[in-house]
CSV table of C-alpha atoms in Angstrom, one decimal:
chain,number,residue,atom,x,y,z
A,1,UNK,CA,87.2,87.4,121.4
A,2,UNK,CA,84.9,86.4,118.5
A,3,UNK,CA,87.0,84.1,115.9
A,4,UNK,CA,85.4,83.5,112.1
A,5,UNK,CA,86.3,81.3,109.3
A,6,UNK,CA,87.0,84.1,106.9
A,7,UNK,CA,88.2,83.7,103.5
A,8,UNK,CA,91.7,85.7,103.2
A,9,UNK,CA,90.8,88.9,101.3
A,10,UNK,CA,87.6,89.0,103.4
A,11,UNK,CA,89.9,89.1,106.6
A,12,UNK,CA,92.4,91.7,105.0
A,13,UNK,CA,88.8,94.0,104.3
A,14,UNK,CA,87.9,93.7,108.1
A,15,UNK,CA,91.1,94.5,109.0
A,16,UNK,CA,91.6,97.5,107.2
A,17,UNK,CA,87.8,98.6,108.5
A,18,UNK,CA,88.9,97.9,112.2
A,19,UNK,CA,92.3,100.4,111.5
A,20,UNK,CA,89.6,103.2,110.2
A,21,UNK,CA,89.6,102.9,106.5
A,22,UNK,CA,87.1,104.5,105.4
A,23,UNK,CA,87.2,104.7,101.7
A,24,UNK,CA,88.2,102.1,99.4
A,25,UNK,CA,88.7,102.2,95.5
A,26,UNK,CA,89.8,99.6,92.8
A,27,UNK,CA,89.0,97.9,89.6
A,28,UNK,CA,88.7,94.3,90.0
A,29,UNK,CA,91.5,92.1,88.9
A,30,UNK,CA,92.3,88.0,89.9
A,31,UNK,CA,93.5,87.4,93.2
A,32,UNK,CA,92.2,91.5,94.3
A,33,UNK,CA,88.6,90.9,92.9
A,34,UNK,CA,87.5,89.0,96.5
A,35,UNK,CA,89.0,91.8,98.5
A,36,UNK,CA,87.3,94.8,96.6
A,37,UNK,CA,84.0,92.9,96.7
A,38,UNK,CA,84.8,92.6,100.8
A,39,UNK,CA,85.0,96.3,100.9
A,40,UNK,CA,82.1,96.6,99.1
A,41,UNK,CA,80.2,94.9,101.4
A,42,UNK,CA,81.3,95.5,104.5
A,43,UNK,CA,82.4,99.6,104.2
A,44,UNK,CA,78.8,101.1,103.5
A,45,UNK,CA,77.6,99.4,107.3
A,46,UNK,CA,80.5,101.3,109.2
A,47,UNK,CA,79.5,104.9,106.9
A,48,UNK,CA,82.3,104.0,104.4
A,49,UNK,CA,82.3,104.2,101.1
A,50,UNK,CA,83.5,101.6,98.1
A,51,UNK,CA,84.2,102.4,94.7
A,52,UNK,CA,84.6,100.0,91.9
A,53,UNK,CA,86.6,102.2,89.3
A,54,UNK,CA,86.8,102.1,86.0
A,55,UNK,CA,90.4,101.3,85.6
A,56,UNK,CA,93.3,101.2,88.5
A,57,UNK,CA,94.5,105.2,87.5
A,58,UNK,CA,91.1,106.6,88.7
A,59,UNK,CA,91.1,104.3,91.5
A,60,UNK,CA,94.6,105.5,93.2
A,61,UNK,CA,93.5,108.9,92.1
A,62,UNK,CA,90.3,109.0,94.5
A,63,UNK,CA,92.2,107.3,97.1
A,64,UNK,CA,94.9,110.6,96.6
A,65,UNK,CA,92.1,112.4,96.9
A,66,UNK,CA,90.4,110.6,99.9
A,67,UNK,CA,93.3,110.8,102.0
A,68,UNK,CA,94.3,114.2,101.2
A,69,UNK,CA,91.0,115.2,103.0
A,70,UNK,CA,92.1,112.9,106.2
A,71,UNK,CA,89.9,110.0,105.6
A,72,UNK,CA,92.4,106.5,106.4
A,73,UNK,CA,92.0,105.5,102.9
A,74,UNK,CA,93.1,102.0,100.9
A,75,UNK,CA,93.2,100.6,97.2
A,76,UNK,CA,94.7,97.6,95.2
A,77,UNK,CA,94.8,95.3,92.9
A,78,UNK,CA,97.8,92.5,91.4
A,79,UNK,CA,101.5,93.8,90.5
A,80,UNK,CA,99.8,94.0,86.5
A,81,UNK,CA,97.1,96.9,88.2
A,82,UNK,CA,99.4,98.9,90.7
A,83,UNK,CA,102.3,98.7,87.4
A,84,UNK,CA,99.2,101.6,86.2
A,85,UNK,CA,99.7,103.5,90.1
A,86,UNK,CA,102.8,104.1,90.1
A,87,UNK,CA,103.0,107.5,89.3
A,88,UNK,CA,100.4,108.3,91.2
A,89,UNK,CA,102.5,105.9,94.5
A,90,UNK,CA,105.1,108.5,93.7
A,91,UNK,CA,102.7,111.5,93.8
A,92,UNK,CA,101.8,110.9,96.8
A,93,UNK,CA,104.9,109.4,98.4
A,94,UNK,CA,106.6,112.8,97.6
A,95,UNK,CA,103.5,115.0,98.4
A,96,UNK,CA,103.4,112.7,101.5
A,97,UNK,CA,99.8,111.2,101.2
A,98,UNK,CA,99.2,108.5,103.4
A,99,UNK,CA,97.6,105.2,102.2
A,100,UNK,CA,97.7,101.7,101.8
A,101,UNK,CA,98.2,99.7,98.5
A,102,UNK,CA,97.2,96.1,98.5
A,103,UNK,CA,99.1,94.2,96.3
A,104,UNK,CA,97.1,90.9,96.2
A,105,UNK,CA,100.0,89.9,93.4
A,106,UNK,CA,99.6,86.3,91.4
A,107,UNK,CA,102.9,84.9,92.1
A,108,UNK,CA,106.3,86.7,93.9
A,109,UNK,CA,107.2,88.4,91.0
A,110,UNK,CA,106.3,92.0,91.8
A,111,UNK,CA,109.3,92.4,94.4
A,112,UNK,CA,111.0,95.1,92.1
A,113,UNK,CA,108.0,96.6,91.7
A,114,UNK,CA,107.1,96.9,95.7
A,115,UNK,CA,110.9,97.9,97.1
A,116,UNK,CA,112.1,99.9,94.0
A,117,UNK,CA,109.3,101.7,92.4
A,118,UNK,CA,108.3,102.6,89.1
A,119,UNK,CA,107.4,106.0,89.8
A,120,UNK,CA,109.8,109.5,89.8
A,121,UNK,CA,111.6,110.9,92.3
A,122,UNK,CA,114.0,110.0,95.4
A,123,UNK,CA,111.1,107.7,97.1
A,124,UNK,CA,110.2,104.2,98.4
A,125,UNK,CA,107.6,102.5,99.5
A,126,UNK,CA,107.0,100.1,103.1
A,127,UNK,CA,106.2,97.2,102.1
A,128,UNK,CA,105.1,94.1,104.0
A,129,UNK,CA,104.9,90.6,103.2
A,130,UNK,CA,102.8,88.2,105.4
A,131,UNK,CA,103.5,84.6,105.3
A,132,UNK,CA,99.5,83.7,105.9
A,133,UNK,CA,96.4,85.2,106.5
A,134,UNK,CA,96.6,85.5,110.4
A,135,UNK,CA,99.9,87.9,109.6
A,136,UNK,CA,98.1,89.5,106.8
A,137,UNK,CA,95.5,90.7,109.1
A,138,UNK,CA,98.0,91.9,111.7
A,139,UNK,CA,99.9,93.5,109.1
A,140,UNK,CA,97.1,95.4,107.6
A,141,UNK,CA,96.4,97.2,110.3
A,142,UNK,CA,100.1,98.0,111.3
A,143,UNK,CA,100.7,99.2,107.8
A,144,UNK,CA,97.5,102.0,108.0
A,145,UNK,CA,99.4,103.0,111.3
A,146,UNK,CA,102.9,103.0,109.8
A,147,UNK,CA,100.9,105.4,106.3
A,148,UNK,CA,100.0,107.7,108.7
A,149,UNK,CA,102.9,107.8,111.2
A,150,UNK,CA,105.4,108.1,108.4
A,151,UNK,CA,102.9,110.3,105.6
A,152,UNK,CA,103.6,107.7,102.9
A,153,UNK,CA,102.1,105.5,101.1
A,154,UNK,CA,102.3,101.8,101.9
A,155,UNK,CA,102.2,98.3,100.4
A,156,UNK,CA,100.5,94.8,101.5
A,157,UNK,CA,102.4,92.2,99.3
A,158,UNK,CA,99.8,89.1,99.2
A,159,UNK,CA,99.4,86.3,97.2
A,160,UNK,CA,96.4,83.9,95.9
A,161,UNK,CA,97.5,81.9,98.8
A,162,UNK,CA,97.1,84.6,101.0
A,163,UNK,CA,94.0,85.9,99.4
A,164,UNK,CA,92.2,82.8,98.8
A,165,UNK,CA,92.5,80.7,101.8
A,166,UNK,CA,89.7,80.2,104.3
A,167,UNK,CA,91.1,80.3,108.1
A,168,UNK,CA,89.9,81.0,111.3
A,169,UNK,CA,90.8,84.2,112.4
A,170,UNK,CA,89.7,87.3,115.1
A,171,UNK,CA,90.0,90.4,113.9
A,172,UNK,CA,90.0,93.6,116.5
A,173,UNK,CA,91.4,97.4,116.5
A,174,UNK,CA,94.8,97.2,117.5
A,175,UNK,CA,96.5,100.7,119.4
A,176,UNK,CA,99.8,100.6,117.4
A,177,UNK,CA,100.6,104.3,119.8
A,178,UNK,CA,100.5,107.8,119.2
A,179,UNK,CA,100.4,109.6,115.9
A,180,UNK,CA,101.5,112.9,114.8
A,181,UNK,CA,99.2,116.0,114.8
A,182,UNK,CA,97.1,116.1,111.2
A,183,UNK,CA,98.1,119.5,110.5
A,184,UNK,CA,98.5,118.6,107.2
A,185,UNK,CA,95.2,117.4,106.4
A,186,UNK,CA,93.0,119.4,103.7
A,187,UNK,CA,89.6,119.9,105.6
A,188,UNK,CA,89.1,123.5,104.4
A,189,UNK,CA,89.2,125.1,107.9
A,190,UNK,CA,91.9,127.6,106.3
A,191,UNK,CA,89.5,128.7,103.5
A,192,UNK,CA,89.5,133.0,103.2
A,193,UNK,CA,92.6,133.1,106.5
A,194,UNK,CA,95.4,133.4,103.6
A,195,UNK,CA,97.0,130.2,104.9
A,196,UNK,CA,94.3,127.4,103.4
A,197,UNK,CA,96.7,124.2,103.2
A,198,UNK,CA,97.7,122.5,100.6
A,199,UNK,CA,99.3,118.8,99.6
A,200,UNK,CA,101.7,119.5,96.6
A,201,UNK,CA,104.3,117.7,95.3
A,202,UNK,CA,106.2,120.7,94.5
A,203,UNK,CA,105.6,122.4,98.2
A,204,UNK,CA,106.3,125.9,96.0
A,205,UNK,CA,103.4,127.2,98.5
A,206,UNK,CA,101.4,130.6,97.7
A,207,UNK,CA,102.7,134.1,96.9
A,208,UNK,CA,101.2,135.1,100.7
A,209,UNK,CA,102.5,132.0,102.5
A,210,UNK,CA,105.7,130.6,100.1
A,211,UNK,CA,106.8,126.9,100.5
A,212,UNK,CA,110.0,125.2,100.9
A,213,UNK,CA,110.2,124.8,97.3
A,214,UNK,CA,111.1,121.5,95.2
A,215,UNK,CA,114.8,121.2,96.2
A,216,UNK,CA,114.5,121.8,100.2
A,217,UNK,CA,110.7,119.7,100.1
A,218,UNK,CA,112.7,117.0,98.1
A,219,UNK,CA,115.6,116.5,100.6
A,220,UNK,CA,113.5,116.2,103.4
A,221,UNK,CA,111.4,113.5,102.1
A,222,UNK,CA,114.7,111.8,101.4
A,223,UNK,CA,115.8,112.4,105.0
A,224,UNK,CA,112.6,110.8,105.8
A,225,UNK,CA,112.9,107.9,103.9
A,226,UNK,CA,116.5,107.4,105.1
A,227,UNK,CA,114.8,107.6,108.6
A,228,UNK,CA,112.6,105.2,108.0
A,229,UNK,CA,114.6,102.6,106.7
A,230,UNK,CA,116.9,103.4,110.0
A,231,UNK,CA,113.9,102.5,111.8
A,232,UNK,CA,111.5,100.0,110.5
A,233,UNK,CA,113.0,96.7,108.8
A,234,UNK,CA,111.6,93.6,110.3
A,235,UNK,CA,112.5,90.4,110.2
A,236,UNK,CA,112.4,86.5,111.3
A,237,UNK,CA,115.0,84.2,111.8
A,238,UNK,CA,115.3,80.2,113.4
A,239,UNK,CA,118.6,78.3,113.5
A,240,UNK,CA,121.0,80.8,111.8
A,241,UNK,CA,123.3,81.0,115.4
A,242,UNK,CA,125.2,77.7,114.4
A,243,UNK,CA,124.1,77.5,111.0
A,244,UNK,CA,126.5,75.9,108.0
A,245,UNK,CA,123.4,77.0,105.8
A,246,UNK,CA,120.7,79.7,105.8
A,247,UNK,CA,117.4,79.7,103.3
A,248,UNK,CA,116.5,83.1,102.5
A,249,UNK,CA,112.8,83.6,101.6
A,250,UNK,CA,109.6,85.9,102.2
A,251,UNK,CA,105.8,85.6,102.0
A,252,UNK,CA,104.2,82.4,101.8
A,253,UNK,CA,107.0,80.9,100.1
A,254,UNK,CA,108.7,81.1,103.5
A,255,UNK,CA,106.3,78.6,105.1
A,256,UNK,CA,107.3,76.0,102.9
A,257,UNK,CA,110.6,76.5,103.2
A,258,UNK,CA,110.5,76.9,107.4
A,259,UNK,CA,108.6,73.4,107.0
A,260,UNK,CA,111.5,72.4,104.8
A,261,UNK,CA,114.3,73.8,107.1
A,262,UNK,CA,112.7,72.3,110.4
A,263,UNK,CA,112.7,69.0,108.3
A,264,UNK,CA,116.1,68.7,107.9
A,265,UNK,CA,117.5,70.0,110.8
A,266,UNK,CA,115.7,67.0,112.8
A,267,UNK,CA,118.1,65.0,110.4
A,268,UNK,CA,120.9,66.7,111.3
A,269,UNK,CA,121.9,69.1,109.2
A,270,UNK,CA,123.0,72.9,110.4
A,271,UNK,CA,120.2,74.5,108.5
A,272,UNK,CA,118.5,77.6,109.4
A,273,UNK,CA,116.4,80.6,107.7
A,274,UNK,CA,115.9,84.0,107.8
A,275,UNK,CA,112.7,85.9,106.1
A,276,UNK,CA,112.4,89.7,105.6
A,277,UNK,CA,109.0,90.7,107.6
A,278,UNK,CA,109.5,94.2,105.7
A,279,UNK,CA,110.6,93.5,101.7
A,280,UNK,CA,111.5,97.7,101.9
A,281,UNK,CA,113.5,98.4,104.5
A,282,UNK,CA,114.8,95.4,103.6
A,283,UNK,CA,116.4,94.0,107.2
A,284,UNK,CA,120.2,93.8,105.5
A,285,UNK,CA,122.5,94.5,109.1
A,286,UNK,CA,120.3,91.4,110.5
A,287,UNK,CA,120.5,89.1,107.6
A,288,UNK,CA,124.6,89.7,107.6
A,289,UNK,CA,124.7,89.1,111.4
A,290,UNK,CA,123.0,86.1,110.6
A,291,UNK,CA,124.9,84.7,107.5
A,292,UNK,CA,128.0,85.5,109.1
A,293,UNK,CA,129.0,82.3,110.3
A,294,UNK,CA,127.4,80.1,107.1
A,295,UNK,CA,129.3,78.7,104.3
A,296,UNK,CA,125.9,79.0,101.8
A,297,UNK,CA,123.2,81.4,101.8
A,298,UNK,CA,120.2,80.1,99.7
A,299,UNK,CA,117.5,82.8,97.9
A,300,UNK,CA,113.9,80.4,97.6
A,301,UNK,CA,111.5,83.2,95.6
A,302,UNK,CA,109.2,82.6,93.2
A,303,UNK,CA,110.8,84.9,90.2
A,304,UNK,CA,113.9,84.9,88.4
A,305,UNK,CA,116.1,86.4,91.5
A,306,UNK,CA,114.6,89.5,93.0
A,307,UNK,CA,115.3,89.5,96.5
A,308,UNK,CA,118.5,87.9,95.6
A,309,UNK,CA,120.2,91.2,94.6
A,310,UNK,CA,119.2,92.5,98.5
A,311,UNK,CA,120.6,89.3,99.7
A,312,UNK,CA,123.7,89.3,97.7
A,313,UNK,CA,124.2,93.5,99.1
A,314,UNK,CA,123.9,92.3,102.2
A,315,UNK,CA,124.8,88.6,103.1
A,316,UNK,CA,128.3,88.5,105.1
A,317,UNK,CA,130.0,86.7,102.3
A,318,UNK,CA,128.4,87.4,98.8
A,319,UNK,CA,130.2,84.6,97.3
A,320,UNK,CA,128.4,82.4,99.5
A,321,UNK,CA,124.4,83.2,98.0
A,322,UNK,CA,123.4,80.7,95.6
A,323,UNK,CA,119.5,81.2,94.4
A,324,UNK,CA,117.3,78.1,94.3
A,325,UNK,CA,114.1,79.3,93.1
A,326,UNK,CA,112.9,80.1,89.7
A,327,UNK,CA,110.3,81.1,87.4
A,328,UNK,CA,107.1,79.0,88.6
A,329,UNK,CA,103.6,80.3,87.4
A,330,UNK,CA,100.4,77.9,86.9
A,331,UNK,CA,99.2,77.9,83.0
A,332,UNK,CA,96.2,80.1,84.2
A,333,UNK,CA,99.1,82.5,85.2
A,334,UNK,CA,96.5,83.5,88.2
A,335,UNK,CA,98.5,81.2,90.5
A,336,UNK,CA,102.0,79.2,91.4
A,337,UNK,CA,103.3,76.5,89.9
A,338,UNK,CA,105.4,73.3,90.9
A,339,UNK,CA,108.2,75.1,92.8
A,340,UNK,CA,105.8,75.9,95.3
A,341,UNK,CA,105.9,72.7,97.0
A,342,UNK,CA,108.2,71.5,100.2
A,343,UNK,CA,109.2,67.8,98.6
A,344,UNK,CA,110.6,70.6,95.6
A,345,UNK,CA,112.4,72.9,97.8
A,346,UNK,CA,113.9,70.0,99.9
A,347,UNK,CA,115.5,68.9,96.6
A,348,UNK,CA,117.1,72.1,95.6
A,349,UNK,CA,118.4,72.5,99.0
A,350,UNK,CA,120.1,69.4,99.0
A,351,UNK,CA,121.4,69.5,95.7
A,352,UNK,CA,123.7,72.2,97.1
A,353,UNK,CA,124.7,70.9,100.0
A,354,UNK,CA,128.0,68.8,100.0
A,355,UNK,CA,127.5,65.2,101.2
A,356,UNK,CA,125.2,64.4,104.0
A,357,UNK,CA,123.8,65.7,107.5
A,358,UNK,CA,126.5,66.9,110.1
A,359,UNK,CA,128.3,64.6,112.4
C-alpha cells in the first residue's frame, strides 16, 4: 500500500474517485475551494468530468442531473453554499437521487442544517462527521456506498481542520457489499417501449404506465427513512461504563475533547465520552445506554447548542446535560476560534464538576 502526504480536501477528492465518482460540480467557496480544485485535477485522468459552476444552485442541479443518468456523482461547498441546495437536497432525497454533498463547513455551526434540512417534504439526510482526515477518507467512500444503497442523498460534514491539514494517508477502493439492482437509473434503454423511466418527485408516472402517485410515493420514502435511521447510526464511546461524567461531542471538536477526557481520567476522575459517528441517525438508544449511569452529561460543539437538543432527547436523565461549548469563530470567520483548544475545554469541564478527582 502506497501512503502520500496529502493535504485534506486533496485526500477527500481521491477518495471519492476510488468509490467511482465520476462527475463533480461546485462553485468555489473557503474551506471547499481546495477540494473542487482536487476534482479538477484529478477527475479528467480517470474520464471524469469537473465543473466549476457559476453559483452552488446550477452546481447541485448538474450533479441531479448526473446521477439521475447513473453516474456516482458528488458536489459541495460550506453550510453558507449548500444553505442555496437545499431544495434541490430535498428534490432529490424525495425523487431518490443518490449523491454525496460535501460540507467542507467553517466552523460546527451547520448541524441544523445537515440533520434537519432546509428543504420540503418528510426527508433527511445521512450525514457523517469525521474527526480527522484518515476518517474523512474512510467516510467518503462509505457515504457514496450508503447514496446508493439507500437512493438518497448524503452529507460529509468537514471542517478547515479537516480540509486543510496535510497527513499521511493511503487511499484504496473499499467493497462496502452488494448493492441493489439500478433499475432506476435513466440510461434511455426504455426510449419508444412505452415504459421509458423516469425520476420524479411526484412518481404520478405516465397515462400508459401510472405511478404510485404523491401520497403512496411519499410514505414510502418516509418508511425508508424510518428504516434507515433503524439501521445506520454510528457511534464512539471510551469510559462511559463507570462514568460519573460523559462529554458529548462530534467532528474534530471530539479529538480535543478525547485528549481532554483521557487527561483527566489519568488523574482520577470518572470521566468518559461519547461522539455521534453519524450526526443523522443520530445514535440516541446508545448515547442513553451510555449516560445512564452519569450524574452530568456535557455538550462540547462549536455553536450555540445544536447537538444539544439530540442530546437532551435522548440522554437517560435530561436534567443531567449541561452544554459547555459556545459561539467560537476566528475574525476571518473562515476558521475556529479560542474554544477550540484542549487547556479551554479542560476548564469548562472542571468548572462543572463538584470538588476534585474521585477517591
Amino acid at each position: 500500500m502506497t501512503r502520500e502526504l496529502l493535504e485534506g480536501n486533496a485526500a477527500i477528492a481521491s477518495a471519492a474517485i476510488a468509490a467511482g465518482c465520476r462527475f463533480f460540480a461546485g462553485y468555489p467557496m473557503s474551506p471547499f475551494t481546495g477540494l473542487l480544485e482536487s476534482m479538477s485535477r484529478e477527475l479528467p485522468g480517470v474520464g471524469g468530468v469537473c465543473l466549476n459552476a457559476e453559483s452552488e444552485i446550477e452546481g447541485v442541479n448538474m450533479v441531479l442531473g448526473a446521477a439521475a443518468a447513473g453516474t456516482r456523482a458528488a458536489t459541495g461547498s460550506c453550510g453558507q453554499g449548500i444553505a442555496l441546495m437545499q431544495e434541490t437536497i430535498a428534490e432529490a432525497a424525495l425523487n431518490q437521487t443518490p449523491f454525496v454533498v460535501f460540507n467542507m463547513a467553517r466552523n460546527q455551526q451547520d448541524y441544523f442544517q445537515c440533520t434537519r434540512g432546509g428543504g420540503w417534504g418528510d426527508y433527511r439526510t445521512i450525514t457523517l462527521a469525521p474527526k480527522d482526515v484518515t476518517e474523512a477518507v474512510a467516510h467518503t467512500q462509505l457515504l457514496f456506498h450508503l447514496a446508493e444503497l439507500h437512493r438518497a442523498p448524503v452529507i460529509l460534514y468537514g471542517d478547515p481542520l479537516i480540509a486543510q491539514t496535510r497527513v499521511s494517508v493511503t487511499v484504496e477502493p473499499v467493497d462496502h457489499g452488494p448493492l441493489p439492482d439500478r433499475d432506476w437509473v435513466l440510461d434511455g434503454t426504455g426510449g419508444g417501449t412505452g415504459r421509458s423511466r423516469q425520476v420524479w418527485t411526484w412518481a404520478m408516472g405516465k397515462a400508459t404506465d401510472p405511478g404510485p402517485g404523491p401520497d403512496r410515493h411519499w410514505r414510502a420514502v418516509a418508511d425508508k427513512f424510518d428504516a434507515i435511521a433503524a439501521t445506520e447510526s454510528r457511534f464512539e464511546q471510551a469510559h462511559t461504563e463507570d462514568a460519573e461524567t460523559v462529554v458529548v461531542a462530534f467532528g474534530t471538536a471530539a479529538l480535543f475533547v478525547e485528549y481532554v477526557v483521557e487527561e483527566l481520567r489519568a488523574e482520577g476522575y470518572r470521566i468518559g465520552w461519547f461522539r455521534p459517528v453519524t450526526l443523522w441517525p443520530f445514535p440516541g438508544a446508545a448515547l442513553t445506554a451510555a449516560t445512564t449511569g452519569a450524574r452530568r452529561v456535557l455538550v462540547f460543539e462549536l455553536n450555540a447548542g445544536q447537538m444539544l437538543d439530540d442530546v437532551r432527547i435522548h440522554a437517560a436523565d435530561r436534567s443531567a446535560v449541561r452544554f459547555v461549548g459556545g459561539v467560537s469563530i476566528a475574525e476571518s470567520g473562515l476558521a475556529y476560534g479560542d474554544l477550540m483548544d484542549a487547556p479551554v475545554i479542560r476548564d469548562r469541564i472542571l468548572a462543572v464538576l463538584p470538588g476534585g478527582p474521585a477517591a
